[in-house]
mmCIF file of C-alpha atoms in Angstrom:
data_model
loop_
_atom_site.group_PDB
_atom_site.id
_atom_site.type_symbol
_atom_site.label_atom_id
_atom_site.label_comp_id
_atom_site.label_asym_id
_atom_site.label_seq_id
_atom_site.Cartn_x
_atom_site.Cartn_y
_atom_site.Cartn_z
ATOM 1 C CA MET A 1 14.450 4.849 2.396
ATOM 2 C CA SER A 2 16.532 7.737 1.257
ATOM 3 C CA TRP A 3 14.200 9.933 -0.773
ATOM 4 C CA ASP A 4 15.376 13.066 -2.545
ATOM 5 C CA LEU A 5 12.592 15.149 -0.963
ATOM 6 C CA ALA A 6 10.384 14.841 2.112
ATOM 7 C CA THR A 7 6.859 13.370 2.173
ATOM 8 C CA PRO A 8 6.686 11.560 -1.159
ATOM 9 C CA PHE A 9 3.627 9.884 -2.607
ATOM 10 C CA ILE A 10 4.807 6.298 -3.140
ATOM 11 C CA LEU A 11 3.641 3.661 -5.599
ATOM 12 C CA ASP A 12 4.789 0.068 -5.076
ATOM 13 C CA LEU A 13 5.721 -1.785 -8.275
ATOM 14 C CA GLN A 14 6.959 -5.225 -9.247
ATOM 15 C CA VAL A 15 8.798 -5.807 -12.509
ATOM 16 C CA ALA A 16 6.823 -8.358 -14.546
ATOM 17 C CA ALA A 17 8.055 -10.661 -17.339
ATOM 18 C CA GLU A 18 6.307 -8.496 -19.955
ATOM 19 C CA ASP A 19 8.306 -5.462 -18.747
ATOM 20 C CA ILE A 20 11.595 -7.074 -19.830
ATOM 21 C CA ASP A 21 13.160 -6.307 -23.205
ATOM 22 C CA GLY A 22 15.654 -8.189 -25.352
ATOM 23 C CA LEU A 23 18.538 -6.955 -23.210
ATOM 24 C CA GLY A 24 17.129 -8.697 -20.132
ATOM 25 C CA HIS A 25 16.100 -5.628 -18.136
ATOM 26 C CA ALA A 26 12.992 -3.460 -17.824
ATOM 27 C CA ASN A 27 12.410 -1.600 -21.081
ATOM 28 C CA ASN A 28 12.750 2.182 -20.967
ATOM 29 C CA ALA A 29 9.182 2.623 -22.249
ATOM 30 C CA VAL A 30 7.892 0.719 -19.211
ATOM 31 C CA TYR A 31 9.402 3.345 -16.925
ATOM 32 C CA VAL A 32 7.344 6.038 -18.686
ATOM 33 C CA THR A 33 4.216 3.949 -18.055
ATOM 34 C CA TRP A 34 5.146 3.734 -14.376
ATOM 35 C CA LEU A 35 5.627 7.513 -14.193
ATOM 36 C CA GLU A 36 2.167 8.044 -15.635
ATOM 37 C CA ARG A 37 0.606 5.489 -13.277
ATOM 38 C CA CYS A 38 2.243 7.093 -10.247
ATOM 39 C CA ALA A 39 1.143 10.597 -11.251
ATOM 40 C CA TRP A 40 -2.432 9.395 -11.797
ATOM 41 C CA ARG A 41 -2.587 7.575 -8.468
ATOM 42 C CA HIS A 42 -1.301 10.671 -6.714
ATOM 43 C CA SER A 43 -3.869 12.859 -8.482
ATOM 44 C CA GLN A 44 -6.601 10.409 -7.510
ATOM 45 C CA ARG A 45 -5.446 10.544 -3.888
ATOM 46 C CA LEU A 46 -5.779 14.332 -4.108
ATOM 47 C CA GLY A 47 -9.391 13.977 -5.313
ATOM 48 C CA LEU A 48 -8.670 14.694 -8.965
ATOM 49 C CA ASP A 49 -9.552 11.564 -10.904
ATOM 50 C CA LEU A 50 -10.665 11.081 -14.514
ATOM 51 C CA THR A 51 -14.327 11.605 -13.590
ATOM 52 C CA GLU A 52 -13.482 14.970 -12.033
ATOM 53 C CA TYR A 53 -11.313 15.918 -15.016
ATOM 54 C CA ARG A 54 -14.228 15.192 -17.352
ATOM 55 C CA ARG A 55 -16.692 17.077 -15.164
ATOM 56 C CA LEU A 56 -14.423 20.115 -15.180
ATOM 57 C CA ASP A 57 -13.500 19.723 -18.877
ATOM 58 C CA ARG A 58 -9.858 20.093 -17.822
ATOM 59 C CA ALA A 59 -6.829 17.806 -17.549
ATOM 60 C CA MET A 60 -3.123 18.001 -16.866
ATOM 61 C CA ALA A 61 -1.392 16.818 -20.052
ATOM 62 C CA VAL A 62 2.281 15.905 -20.362
ATOM 63 C CA VAL A 63 4.337 18.285 -22.486
ATOM 64 C CA ARG A 64 7.821 17.144 -21.443
ATOM 65 C CA HIS A 65 9.545 14.182 -19.785
ATOM 66 C CA GLU A 66 13.155 14.377 -18.628
ATOM 67 C CA ILE A 67 14.429 10.971 -17.513
ATOM 68 C CA ASP A 68 17.780 9.889 -16.135
ATOM 69 C CA TYR A 69 18.083 6.101 -16.239
ATOM 70 C CA LEU A 70 20.652 5.358 -13.530
ATOM 71 C CA ALA A 71 20.509 1.557 -13.136
ATOM 72 C CA ALA A 72 18.536 -1.371 -14.533
ATOM 73 C CA ALA A 73 15.529 -3.140 -13.046
ATOM 74 C CA TYR A 74 15.053 -6.876 -13.563
ATOM 75 C CA GLU A 75 12.153 -9.298 -13.575
ATOM 76 C CA GLY A 76 10.831 -9.850 -10.077
ATOM 77 C CA ASP A 77 12.374 -6.685 -8.634
ATOM 78 C CA GLU A 78 10.151 -4.945 -6.116
ATOM 79 C CA LEU A 79 10.393 -1.195 -6.575
ATOM 80 C CA GLN A 80 9.029 2.003 -5.096
ATOM 81 C CA LEU A 81 8.315 5.023 -7.259
ATOM 82 C CA ALA A 82 7.963 8.343 -5.456
ATOM 83 C CA THR A 83 6.546 11.571 -6.825
ATOM 84 C CA TRP A 84 6.342 15.162 -5.692
ATOM 85 C CA ILE A 85 4.735 18.226 -7.229
ATOM 86 C CA VAL A 86 7.639 20.654 -7.104
ATOM 87 C CA ASP A 87 6.509 23.628 -9.144
ATOM 88 C CA TRP A 88 3.337 25.152 -10.481
ATOM 89 C CA ASP A 89 2.147 28.546 -11.552
ATOM 90 C CA GLN A 90 -1.504 28.021 -10.462
ATOM 91 C CA ARG A 91 -2.511 28.908 -14.022
ATOM 92 C CA LEU A 92 -1.235 26.496 -16.693
ATOM 93 C CA LYS A 93 1.926 24.603 -15.730
ATOM 94 C CA MET A 94 2.859 22.042 -13.125
ATOM 95 C CA THR A 95 6.060 20.043 -12.631
ATOM 96 C CA ARG A 96 6.467 16.678 -10.925
ATOM 97 C CA ARG A 97 9.666 14.992 -9.866
ATOM 98 C CA PHE A 98 10.044 11.244 -9.573
ATOM 99 C CA GLN A 99 12.528 8.878 -7.967
ATOM 100 C CA LEU A 100 12.496 5.102 -8.511
ATOM 101 C CA VAL A 101 14.198 3.027 -5.805
ATOM 102 C CA ARG A 102 14.829 -0.690 -5.351
ATOM 103 C CA PRO A 103 14.416 -1.111 -1.568
ATOM 104 C CA SER A 104 16.401 -4.370 -1.423
ATOM 105 C CA ASP A 105 19.637 -2.438 -1.990
ATOM 106 C CA ASN A 106 18.311 1.142 -1.593
ATOM 107 C CA LEU A 107 19.564 1.918 -5.099
ATOM 108 C CA THR A 108 17.984 4.763 -7.072
ATOM 109 C CA LEU A 109 17.294 3.429 -10.564
ATOM 110 C CA LEU A 110 15.756 6.535 -12.097
ATOM 111 C CA ARG A 111 15.153 10.207 -11.545
ATOM 112 C CA ALA A 112 12.698 12.052 -13.736
ATOM 113 C CA GLN A 113 10.843 15.295 -14.098
ATOM 114 C CA THR A 114 7.598 15.779 -16.008
ATOM 115 C CA THR A 115 6.042 19.071 -17.029
ATOM 116 C CA PHE A 116 2.277 19.218 -17.429
ATOM 117 C CA VAL A 117 0.021 21.869 -18.939
ATOM 118 C CA CYS A 118 -3.646 22.276 -18.090
ATOM 119 C CA ILE A 119 -5.822 21.704 -21.141
ATOM 120 C CA GLU A 120 -9.506 21.918 -21.928
ATOM 121 C CA LEU A 121 -10.534 18.348 -22.758
ATOM 122 C CA SER A 122 -13.198 19.373 -25.279
ATOM 123 C CA SER A 123 -10.767 21.394 -27.410
ATOM 124 C CA GLY A 124 -7.318 20.095 -26.442
ATOM 125 C CA LYS A 125 -6.167 23.693 -26.021
ATOM 126 C CA PRO A 126 -4.312 25.097 -23.006
ATOM 127 C CA ARG A 127 -6.689 26.613 -20.461
ATOM 128 C CA ARG A 128 -6.342 28.063 -16.999
ATOM 129 C CA MET A 129 -6.564 25.609 -14.087
ATOM 130 C CA PRO A 130 -9.972 25.550 -12.432
ATOM 131 C CA GLU A 131 -10.264 26.358 -8.736
ATOM 132 C CA GLU A 132 -10.689 22.622 -8.000
ATOM 133 C CA PHE A 133 -7.159 21.991 -9.330
ATOM 134 C CA ILE A 134 -5.734 24.762 -7.201
ATOM 135 C CA GLN A 135 -7.473 23.377 -4.099
ATOM 136 C CA GLY A 136 -6.523 19.765 -4.917
ATOM 137 C CA TYR A 137 -2.945 20.097 -6.110
ATOM 138 C CA GLY A 138 -1.963 23.156 -4.060
ATOM 139 C CA PRO A 139 -1.543 21.450 -0.669
ATOM 140 C CA ALA A 140 0.662 18.770 -2.309
ATOM 141 C CA VAL A 141 3.242 21.200 -3.683
ATOM 142 C CA GLN A 142 6.603 20.339 -2.127
ATOM 143 C CA PRO A 143 9.099 23.174 -1.719
ATOM 144 C CA VAL A 144 12.452 22.256 -3.245
#
């Protein structure tokens, strides 16, 4: 597979009938759901799941999505969605990049970037990342 960056975290996906819109391809809103799912699975792999977020009273919340839809996905397509943490300030902000590929023809269907801000769950306000986030996310940061 020809990934944009080295050592991606990869989520395997299959386009289901309910993902298809009136134009016969995967709806753009479904792609956003896949981005969120991939980011969560990667965070879980790094030891930062919802239970840990609640224990720490902190979470990484989306503040911006930038998505380039490059080609359509269709029902039954098997896809791979890769993510990388490409930037973070170790205080409030973190940025992930994503690349969605259809392995059958090695076509990139989407590239995206999501910016997250660390928030305090109990107040919803921005708060500094706890040490557990720095230890968990830090080793996964991919130099660009």
